[in-house]
mmCIF file of C-alpha atoms in Angstrom:
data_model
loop_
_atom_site.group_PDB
_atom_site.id
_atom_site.type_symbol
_atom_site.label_atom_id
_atom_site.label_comp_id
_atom_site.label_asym_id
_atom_site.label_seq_id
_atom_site.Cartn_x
_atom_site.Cartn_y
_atom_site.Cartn_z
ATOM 1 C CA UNK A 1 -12.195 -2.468 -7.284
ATOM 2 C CA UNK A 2 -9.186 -1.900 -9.947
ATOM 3 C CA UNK A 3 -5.594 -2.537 -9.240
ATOM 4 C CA UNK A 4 -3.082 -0.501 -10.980
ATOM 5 C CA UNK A 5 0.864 -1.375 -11.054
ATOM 6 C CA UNK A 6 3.109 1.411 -10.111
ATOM 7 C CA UNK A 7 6.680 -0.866 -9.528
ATOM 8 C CA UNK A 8 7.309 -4.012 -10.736
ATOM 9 C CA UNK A 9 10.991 -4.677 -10.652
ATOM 10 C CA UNK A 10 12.859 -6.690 -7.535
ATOM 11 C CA UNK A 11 15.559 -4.699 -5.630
ATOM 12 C CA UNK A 12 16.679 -2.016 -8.294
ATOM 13 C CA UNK A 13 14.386 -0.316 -10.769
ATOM 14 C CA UNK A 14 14.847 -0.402 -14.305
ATOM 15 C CA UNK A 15 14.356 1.429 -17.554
ATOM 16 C CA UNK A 16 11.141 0.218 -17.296
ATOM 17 C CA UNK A 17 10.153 -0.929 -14.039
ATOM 18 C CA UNK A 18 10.149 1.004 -11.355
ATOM 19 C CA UNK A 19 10.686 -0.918 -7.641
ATOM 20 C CA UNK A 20 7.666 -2.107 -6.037
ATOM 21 C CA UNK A 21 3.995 -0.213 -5.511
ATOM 22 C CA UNK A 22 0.568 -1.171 -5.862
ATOM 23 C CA UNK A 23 -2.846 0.874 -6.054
ATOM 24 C CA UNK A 24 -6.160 -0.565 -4.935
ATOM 25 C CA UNK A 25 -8.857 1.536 -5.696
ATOM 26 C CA UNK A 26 -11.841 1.303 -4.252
ATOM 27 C CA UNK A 27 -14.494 2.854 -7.085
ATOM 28 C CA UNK A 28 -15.175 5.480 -4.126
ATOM 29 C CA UNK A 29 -14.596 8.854 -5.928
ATOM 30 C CA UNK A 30 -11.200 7.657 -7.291
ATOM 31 C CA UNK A 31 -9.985 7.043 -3.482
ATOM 32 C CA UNK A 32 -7.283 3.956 -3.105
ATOM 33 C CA UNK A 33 -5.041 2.527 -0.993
ATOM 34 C CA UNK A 34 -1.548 1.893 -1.445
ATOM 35 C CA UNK A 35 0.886 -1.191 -0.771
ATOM 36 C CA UNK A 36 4.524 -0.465 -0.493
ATOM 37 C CA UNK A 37 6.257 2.918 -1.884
ATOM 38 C CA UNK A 38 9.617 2.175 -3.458
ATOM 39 C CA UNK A 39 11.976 4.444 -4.679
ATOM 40 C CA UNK A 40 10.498 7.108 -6.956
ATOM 41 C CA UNK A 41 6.719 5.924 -6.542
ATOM 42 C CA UNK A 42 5.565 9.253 -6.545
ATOM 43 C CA UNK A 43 6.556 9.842 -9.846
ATOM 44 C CA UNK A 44 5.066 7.292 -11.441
ATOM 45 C CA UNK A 45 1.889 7.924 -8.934
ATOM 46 C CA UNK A 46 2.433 10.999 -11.250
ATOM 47 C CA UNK A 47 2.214 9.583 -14.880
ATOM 48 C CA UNK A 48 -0.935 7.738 -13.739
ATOM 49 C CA UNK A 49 -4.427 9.103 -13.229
ATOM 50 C CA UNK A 50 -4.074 8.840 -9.059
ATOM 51 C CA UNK A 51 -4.107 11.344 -6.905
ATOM 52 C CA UNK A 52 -2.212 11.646 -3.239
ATOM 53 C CA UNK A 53 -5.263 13.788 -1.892
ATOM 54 C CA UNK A 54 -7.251 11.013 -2.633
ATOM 55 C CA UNK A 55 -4.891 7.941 -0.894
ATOM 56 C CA UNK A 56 -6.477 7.144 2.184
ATOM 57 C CA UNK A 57 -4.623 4.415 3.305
ATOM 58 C CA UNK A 58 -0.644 3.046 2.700
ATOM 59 C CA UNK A 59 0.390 -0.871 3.772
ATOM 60 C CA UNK A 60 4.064 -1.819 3.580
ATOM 61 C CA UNK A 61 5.121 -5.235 3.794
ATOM 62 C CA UNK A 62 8.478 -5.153 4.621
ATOM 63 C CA UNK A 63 11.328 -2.353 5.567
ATOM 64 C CA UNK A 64 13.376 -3.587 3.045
ATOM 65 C CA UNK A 65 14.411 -0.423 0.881
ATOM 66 C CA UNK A 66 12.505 -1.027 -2.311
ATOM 67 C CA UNK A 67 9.398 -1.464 -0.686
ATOM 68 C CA UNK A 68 9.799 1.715 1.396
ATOM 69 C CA UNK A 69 12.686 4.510 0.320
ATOM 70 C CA UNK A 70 9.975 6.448 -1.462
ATOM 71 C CA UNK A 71 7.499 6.592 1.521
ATOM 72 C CA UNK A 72 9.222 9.796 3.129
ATOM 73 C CA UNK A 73 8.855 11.838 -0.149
ATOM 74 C CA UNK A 74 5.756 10.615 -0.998
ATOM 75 C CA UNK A 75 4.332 11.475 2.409
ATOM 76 C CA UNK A 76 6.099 15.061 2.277
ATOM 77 C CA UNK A 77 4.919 16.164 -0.847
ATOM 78 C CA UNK A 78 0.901 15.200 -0.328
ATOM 79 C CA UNK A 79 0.634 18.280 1.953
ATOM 80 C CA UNK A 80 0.725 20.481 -1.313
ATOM 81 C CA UNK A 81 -2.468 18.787 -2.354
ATOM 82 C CA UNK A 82 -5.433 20.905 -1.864
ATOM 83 C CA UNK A 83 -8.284 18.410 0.191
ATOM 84 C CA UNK A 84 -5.551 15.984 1.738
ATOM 85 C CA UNK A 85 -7.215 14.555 4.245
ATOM 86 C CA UNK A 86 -6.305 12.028 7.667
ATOM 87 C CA UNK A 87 -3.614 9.341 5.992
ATOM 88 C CA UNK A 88 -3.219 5.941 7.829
ATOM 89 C CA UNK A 89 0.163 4.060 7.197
ATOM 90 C CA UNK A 90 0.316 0.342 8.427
ATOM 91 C CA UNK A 91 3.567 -1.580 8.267
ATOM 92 C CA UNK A 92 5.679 -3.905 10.438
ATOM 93 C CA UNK A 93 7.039 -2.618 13.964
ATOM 94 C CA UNK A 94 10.234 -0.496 13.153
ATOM 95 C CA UNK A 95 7.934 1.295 10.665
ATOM 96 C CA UNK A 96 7.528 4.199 12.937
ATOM 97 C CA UNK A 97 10.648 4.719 14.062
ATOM 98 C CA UNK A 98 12.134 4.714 10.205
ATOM 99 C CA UNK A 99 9.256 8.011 9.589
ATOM 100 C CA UNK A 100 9.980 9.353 12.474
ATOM 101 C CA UNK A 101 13.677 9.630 12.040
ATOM 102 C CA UNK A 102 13.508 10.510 8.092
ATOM 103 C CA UNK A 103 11.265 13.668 9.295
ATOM 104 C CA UNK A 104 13.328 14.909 12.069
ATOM 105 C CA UNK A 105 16.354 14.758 10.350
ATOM 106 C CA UNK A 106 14.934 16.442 7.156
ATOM 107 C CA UNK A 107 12.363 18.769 9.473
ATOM 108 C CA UNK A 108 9.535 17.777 7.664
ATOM 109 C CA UNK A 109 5.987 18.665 8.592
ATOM 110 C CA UNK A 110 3.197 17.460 7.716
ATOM 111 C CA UNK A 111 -0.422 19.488 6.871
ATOM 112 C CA UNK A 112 -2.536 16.303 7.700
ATOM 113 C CA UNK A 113 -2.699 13.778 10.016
ATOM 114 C CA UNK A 114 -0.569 11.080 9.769
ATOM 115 C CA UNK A 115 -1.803 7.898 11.758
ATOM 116 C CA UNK A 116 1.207 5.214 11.989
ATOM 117 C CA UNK A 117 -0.611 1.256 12.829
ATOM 118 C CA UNK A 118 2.643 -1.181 13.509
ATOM 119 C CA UNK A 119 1.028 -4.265 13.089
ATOM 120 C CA UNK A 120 0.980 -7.691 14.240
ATOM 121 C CA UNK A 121 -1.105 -10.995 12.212
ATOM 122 C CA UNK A 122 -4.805 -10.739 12.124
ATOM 123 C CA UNK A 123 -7.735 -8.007 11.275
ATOM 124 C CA UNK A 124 -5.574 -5.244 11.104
ATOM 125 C CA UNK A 125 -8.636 -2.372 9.661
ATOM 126 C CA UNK A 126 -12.443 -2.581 9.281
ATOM 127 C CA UNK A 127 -14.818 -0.147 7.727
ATOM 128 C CA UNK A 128 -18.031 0.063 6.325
ATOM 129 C CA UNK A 129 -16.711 -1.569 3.512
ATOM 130 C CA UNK A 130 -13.710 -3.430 3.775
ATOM 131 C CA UNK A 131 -11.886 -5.954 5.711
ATOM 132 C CA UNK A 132 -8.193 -6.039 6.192
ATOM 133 C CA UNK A 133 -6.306 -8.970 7.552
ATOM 134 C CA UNK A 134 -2.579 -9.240 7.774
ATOM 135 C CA UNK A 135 -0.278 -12.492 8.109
ATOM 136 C CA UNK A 136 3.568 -12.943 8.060
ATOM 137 C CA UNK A 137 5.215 -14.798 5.516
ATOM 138 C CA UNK A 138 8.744 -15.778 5.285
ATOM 139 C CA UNK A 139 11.204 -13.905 4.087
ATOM 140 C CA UNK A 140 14.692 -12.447 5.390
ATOM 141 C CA UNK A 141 13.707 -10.008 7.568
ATOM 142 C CA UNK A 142 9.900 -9.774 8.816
ATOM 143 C CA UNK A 143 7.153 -9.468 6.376
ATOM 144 C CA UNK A 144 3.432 -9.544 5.702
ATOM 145 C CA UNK A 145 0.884 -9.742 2.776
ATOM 146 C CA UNK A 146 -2.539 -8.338 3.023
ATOM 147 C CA UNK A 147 -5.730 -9.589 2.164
ATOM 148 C CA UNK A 148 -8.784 -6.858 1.182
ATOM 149 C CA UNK A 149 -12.162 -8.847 1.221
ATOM 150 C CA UNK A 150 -15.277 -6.587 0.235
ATOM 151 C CA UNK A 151 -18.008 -6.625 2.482
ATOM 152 C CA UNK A 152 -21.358 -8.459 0.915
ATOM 153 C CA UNK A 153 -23.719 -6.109 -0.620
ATOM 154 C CA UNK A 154 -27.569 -6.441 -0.121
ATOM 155 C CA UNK A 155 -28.957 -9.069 -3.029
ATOM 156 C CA UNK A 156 -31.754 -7.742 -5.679
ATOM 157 C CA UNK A 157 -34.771 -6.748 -5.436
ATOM 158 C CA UNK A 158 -37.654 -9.219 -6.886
ATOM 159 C CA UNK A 159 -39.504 -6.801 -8.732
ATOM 160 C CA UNK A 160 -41.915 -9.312 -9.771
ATOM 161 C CA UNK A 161 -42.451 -10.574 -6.455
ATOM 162 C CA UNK A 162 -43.069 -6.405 -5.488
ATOM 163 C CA UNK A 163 -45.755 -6.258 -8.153
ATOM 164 C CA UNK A 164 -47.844 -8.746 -6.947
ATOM 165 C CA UNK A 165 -47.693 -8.276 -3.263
ATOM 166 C CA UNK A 166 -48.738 -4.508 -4.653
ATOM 167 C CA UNK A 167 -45.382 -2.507 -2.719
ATOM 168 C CA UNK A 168 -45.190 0.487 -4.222
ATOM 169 C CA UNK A 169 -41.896 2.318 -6.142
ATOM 170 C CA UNK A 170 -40.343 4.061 -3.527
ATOM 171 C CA UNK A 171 -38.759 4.466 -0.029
ATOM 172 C CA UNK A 172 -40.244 1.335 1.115
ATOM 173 C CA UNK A 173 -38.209 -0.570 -1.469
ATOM 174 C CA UNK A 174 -35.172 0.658 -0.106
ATOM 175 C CA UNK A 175 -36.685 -0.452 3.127
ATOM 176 C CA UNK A 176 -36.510 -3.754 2.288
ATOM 177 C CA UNK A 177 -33.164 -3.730 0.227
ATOM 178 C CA UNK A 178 -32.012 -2.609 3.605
ATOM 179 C CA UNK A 179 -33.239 -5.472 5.204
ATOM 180 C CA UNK A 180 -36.376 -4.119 7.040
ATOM 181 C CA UNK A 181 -39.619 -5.292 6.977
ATOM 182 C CA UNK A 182 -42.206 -3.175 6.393
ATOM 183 C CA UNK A 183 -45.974 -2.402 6.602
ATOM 184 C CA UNK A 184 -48.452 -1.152 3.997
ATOM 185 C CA UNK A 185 -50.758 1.338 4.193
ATOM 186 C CA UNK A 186 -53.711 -1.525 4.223
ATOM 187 C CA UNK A 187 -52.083 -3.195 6.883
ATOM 188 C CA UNK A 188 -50.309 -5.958 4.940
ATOM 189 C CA UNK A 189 -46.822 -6.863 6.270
ATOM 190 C CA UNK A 190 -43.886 -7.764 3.827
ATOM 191 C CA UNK A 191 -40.562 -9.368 4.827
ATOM 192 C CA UNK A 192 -37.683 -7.793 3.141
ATOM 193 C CA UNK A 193 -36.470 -11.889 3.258
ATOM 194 C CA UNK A 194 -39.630 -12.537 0.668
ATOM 195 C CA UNK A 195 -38.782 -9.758 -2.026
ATOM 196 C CA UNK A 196 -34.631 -9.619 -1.325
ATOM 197 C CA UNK A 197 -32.489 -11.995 -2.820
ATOM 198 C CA UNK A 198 -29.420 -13.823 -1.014
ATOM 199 C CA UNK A 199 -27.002 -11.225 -0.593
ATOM 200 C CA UNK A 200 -24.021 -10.770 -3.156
ATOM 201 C CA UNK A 201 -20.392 -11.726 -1.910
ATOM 202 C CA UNK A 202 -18.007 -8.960 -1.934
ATOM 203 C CA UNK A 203 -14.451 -9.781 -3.689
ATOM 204 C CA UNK A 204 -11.394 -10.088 -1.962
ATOM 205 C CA UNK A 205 -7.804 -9.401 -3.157
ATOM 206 C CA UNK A 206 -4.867 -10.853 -1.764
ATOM 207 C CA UNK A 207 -1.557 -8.793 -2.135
ATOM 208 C CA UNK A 208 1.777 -10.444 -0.603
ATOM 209 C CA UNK A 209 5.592 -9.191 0.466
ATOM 210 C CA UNK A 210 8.214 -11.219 -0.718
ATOM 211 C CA UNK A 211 8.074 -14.721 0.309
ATOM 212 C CA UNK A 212 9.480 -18.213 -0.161
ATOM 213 C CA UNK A 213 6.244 -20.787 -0.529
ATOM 214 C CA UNK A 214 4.628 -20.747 2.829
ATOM 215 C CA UNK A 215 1.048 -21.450 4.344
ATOM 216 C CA UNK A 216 0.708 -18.085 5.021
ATOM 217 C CA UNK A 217 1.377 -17.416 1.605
ATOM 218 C CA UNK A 218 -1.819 -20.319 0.655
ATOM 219 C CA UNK A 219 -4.011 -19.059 3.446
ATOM 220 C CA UNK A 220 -4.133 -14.885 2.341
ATOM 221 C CA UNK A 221 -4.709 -16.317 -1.618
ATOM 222 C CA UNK A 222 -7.600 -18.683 -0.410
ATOM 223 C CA UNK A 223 -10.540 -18.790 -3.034
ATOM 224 C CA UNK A 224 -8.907 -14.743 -3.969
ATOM 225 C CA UNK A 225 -10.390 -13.372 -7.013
ATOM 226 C CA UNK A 226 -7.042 -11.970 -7.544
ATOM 227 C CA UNK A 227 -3.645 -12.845 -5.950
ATOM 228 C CA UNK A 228 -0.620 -10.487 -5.840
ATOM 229 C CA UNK A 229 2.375 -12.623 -5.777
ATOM 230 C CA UNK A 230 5.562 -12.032 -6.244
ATOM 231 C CA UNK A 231 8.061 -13.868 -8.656
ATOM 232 C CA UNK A 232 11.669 -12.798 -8.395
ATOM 233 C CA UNK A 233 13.183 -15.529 -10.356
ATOM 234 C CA UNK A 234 12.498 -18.102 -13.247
ATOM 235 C CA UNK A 235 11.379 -21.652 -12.849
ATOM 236 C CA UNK A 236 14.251 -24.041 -12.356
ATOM 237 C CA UNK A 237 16.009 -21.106 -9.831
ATOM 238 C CA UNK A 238 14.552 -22.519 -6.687
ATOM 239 C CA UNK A 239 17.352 -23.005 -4.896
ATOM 240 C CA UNK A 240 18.212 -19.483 -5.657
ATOM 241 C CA UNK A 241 15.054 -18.085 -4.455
ATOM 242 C CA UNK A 242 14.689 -20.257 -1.062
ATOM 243 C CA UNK A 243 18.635 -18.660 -0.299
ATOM 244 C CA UNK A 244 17.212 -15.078 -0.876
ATOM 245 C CA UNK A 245 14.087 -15.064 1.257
ATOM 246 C CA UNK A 246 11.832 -14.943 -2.470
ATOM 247 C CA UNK A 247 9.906 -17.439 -4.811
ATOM 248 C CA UNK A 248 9.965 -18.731 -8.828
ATOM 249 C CA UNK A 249 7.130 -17.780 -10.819
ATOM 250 C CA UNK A 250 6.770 -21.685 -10.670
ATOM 251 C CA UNK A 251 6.278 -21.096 -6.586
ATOM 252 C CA UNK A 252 3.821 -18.472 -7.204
ATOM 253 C CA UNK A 253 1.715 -20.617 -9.716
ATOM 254 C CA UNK A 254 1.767 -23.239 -7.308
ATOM 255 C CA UNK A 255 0.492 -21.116 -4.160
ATOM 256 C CA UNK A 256 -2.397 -19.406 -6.163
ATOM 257 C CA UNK A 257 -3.017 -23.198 -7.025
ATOM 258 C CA UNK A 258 -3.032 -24.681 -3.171
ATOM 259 C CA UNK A 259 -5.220 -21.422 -2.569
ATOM 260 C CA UNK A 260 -8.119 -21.763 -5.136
ATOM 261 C CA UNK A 261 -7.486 -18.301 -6.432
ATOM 262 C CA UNK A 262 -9.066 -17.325 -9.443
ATOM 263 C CA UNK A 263 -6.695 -15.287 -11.029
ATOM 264 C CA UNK A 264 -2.979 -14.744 -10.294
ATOM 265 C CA UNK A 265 -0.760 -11.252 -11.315
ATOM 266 C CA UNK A 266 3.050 -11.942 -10.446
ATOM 267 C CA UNK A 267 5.319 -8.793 -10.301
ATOM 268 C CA UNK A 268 8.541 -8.587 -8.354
ATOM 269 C CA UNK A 269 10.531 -9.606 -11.105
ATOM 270 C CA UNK A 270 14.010 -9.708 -11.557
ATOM 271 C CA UNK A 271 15.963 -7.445 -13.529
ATOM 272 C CA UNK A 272 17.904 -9.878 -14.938
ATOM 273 C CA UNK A 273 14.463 -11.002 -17.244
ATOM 274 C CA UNK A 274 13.718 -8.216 -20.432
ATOM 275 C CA UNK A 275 10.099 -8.859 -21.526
ATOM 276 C CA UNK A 276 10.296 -11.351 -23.892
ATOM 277 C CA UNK A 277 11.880 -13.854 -20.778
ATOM 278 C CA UNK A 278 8.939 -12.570 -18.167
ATOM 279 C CA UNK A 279 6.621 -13.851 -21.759
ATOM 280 C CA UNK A 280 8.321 -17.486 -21.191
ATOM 281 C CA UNK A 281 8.237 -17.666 -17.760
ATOM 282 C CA UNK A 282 5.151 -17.330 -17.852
ATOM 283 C CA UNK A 283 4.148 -19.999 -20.470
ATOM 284 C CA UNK A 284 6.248 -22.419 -19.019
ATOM 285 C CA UNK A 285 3.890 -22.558 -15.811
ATOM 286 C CA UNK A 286 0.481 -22.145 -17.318
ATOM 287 C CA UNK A 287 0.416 -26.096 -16.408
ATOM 288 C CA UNK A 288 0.440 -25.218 -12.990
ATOM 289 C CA UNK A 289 -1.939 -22.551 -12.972
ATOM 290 C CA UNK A 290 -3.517 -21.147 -16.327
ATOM 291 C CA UNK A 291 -4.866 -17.881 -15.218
ATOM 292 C CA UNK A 292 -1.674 -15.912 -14.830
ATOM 293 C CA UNK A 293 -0.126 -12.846 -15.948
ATOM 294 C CA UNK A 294 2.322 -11.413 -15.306
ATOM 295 C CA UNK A 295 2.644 -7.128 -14.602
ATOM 296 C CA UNK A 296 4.549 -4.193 -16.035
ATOM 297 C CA UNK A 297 4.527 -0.717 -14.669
ATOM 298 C CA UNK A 298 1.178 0.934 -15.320
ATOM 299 C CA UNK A 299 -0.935 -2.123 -15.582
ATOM 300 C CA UNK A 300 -4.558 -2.031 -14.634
ATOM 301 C CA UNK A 301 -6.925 -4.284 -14.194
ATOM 302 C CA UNK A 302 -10.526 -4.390 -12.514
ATOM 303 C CA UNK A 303 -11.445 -7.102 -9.955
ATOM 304 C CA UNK A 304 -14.221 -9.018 -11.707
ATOM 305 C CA UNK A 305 -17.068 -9.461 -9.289
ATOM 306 C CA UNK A 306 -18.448 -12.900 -8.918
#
């Protein structure tokens, strides 16, 4: 799994940050998922390595406008990719109604299928691989974060173990990795439980809307082994933040704290802050959590398995 940073910037883009967009990929043949589609996303999905025949899946938090005005044209212009396949787009109820207005007064068509999920809290998309779950948070108008978890993978083979029970190379060790017992030619049974270790957690990656501090907020970030988080404003602006719906990078620290997370990326920032301020807001909250950083546009960064 490897995140990359397409918007950064709260509300308004700047000369640098574009408004808000993240890409999950998935290490499956450089397919990923997207989460929100401000303004201009695919243009930067354009100065990036990512391609919109391979983006299987979009999630929007919130219909707020820079979370969502670049959705239409993105959508639109993925039909002139050669290979673009079935698209589902999750988002809050209204979401349809928003698409389905932008193409009928444009005439847009589409040359794939488009399935539109309005969701509600919960498990919101399963798959042979991954695990979506949805909660609201609390903003000014309804929102939700997303939480990805991996699904386990089988634990390793002890080769040793093979060797002296005599299994050979083969088809029956993937047997076993599978989780089947087996039988040898002389008769001998093996249990894949003797020879397999303890299977290998998958990671998970929580990435919210904006938000003031909520348990929502705690319970998508809960033992993550990377939180998305937004942080409109600077420490000591709380007041500010609670009156606009959004948190301090002080609030974020202190949610990826509550939640156990491993490693917290805050983006959502202000344009009010050049670099050099996002550099000391930072540093002034590395009490409350240490293992935080905070994105620019075109950041990536792999998910570290456990």
């Amino acid at each position: 799994m490897r995140i990359v940073f397409l918007g950064t910037s709260a509300g308004r883009p700047t000369k640098t940050r574009n408004v808000t967009s993240v890409a999950l990929l998935l290490g499956r043949h450089n397919r990923f998922w997207l989460f929100d589609a401000g303004e201009g996303t695919q243009h930067r999905l354009l100065a990036s390595k990512l391609k919109l025949n391979k983006l299987e899946r979009i999630f929007i938090t919130h219909l707020h406008g820079d979370h969502l005005y670049g959705l239409p044209g993105l959508l639109t212009s993925r039909s002139y990719f050669e290979g673009a396949g079935p698209l589902r787009l999750f988002g809050p109820p209204g979401i349809r109604e928003y698409i389905d207005c932008a193409f009928k007064t444009s005439e847009a068509h589409l040359d794939y299928e488009l399935d539109i999920v309005e969701i509600e809290a919960g498990t919101i998309a399963e798959d042979e691989g991954h695990k979506v779950e949805a909660l609201e948070l609390e903003h000014r108008i309804r929102c939700f974060g997303y939480r990805v978890t991996e699904r386990p993978v089988p634990g390793q083979l002890d080769l040793a173990a093979l060797a002296r029970l005599g299994v050979p190379s083969g088809p029956l060790f993937g047997k076993l990795k599978r989780g089947e017992d087996i039988s040898m030619a002389d008769g001998t049974a093996v249990r894949s439980a003797e020879v397999v270790g303890p299977p290998i957690p998958g990671r998970t990656v929580a990435i919210l809307g904006d938000t003031t501090p909520c348990a929502n907020a705690v319970m998508l970030g809960k033992d993550a082994d990377v939180l998305v988080h937004e942080a409109t404003f600077a420490a000591g602006m709380e007041e500010k933040a609670l009156a606009y719906g959004h948190s301090t990078v002080r609030d974020a620290a202190g949610i990826a704290a509550e939640a156990g997370a491993k490693r917290l990326i805050v983006t959502h920032i202000s344009s009010r802050f050049d670099d050099e301020a996002v550099a000391r807001m930072i540093d002034e909250v590395k009490d409350v959590f240490p293992n935080i950083e905070a994105a620019e546009d075109f950041y990536e960064t792999d998910v570290a398995k456990n």
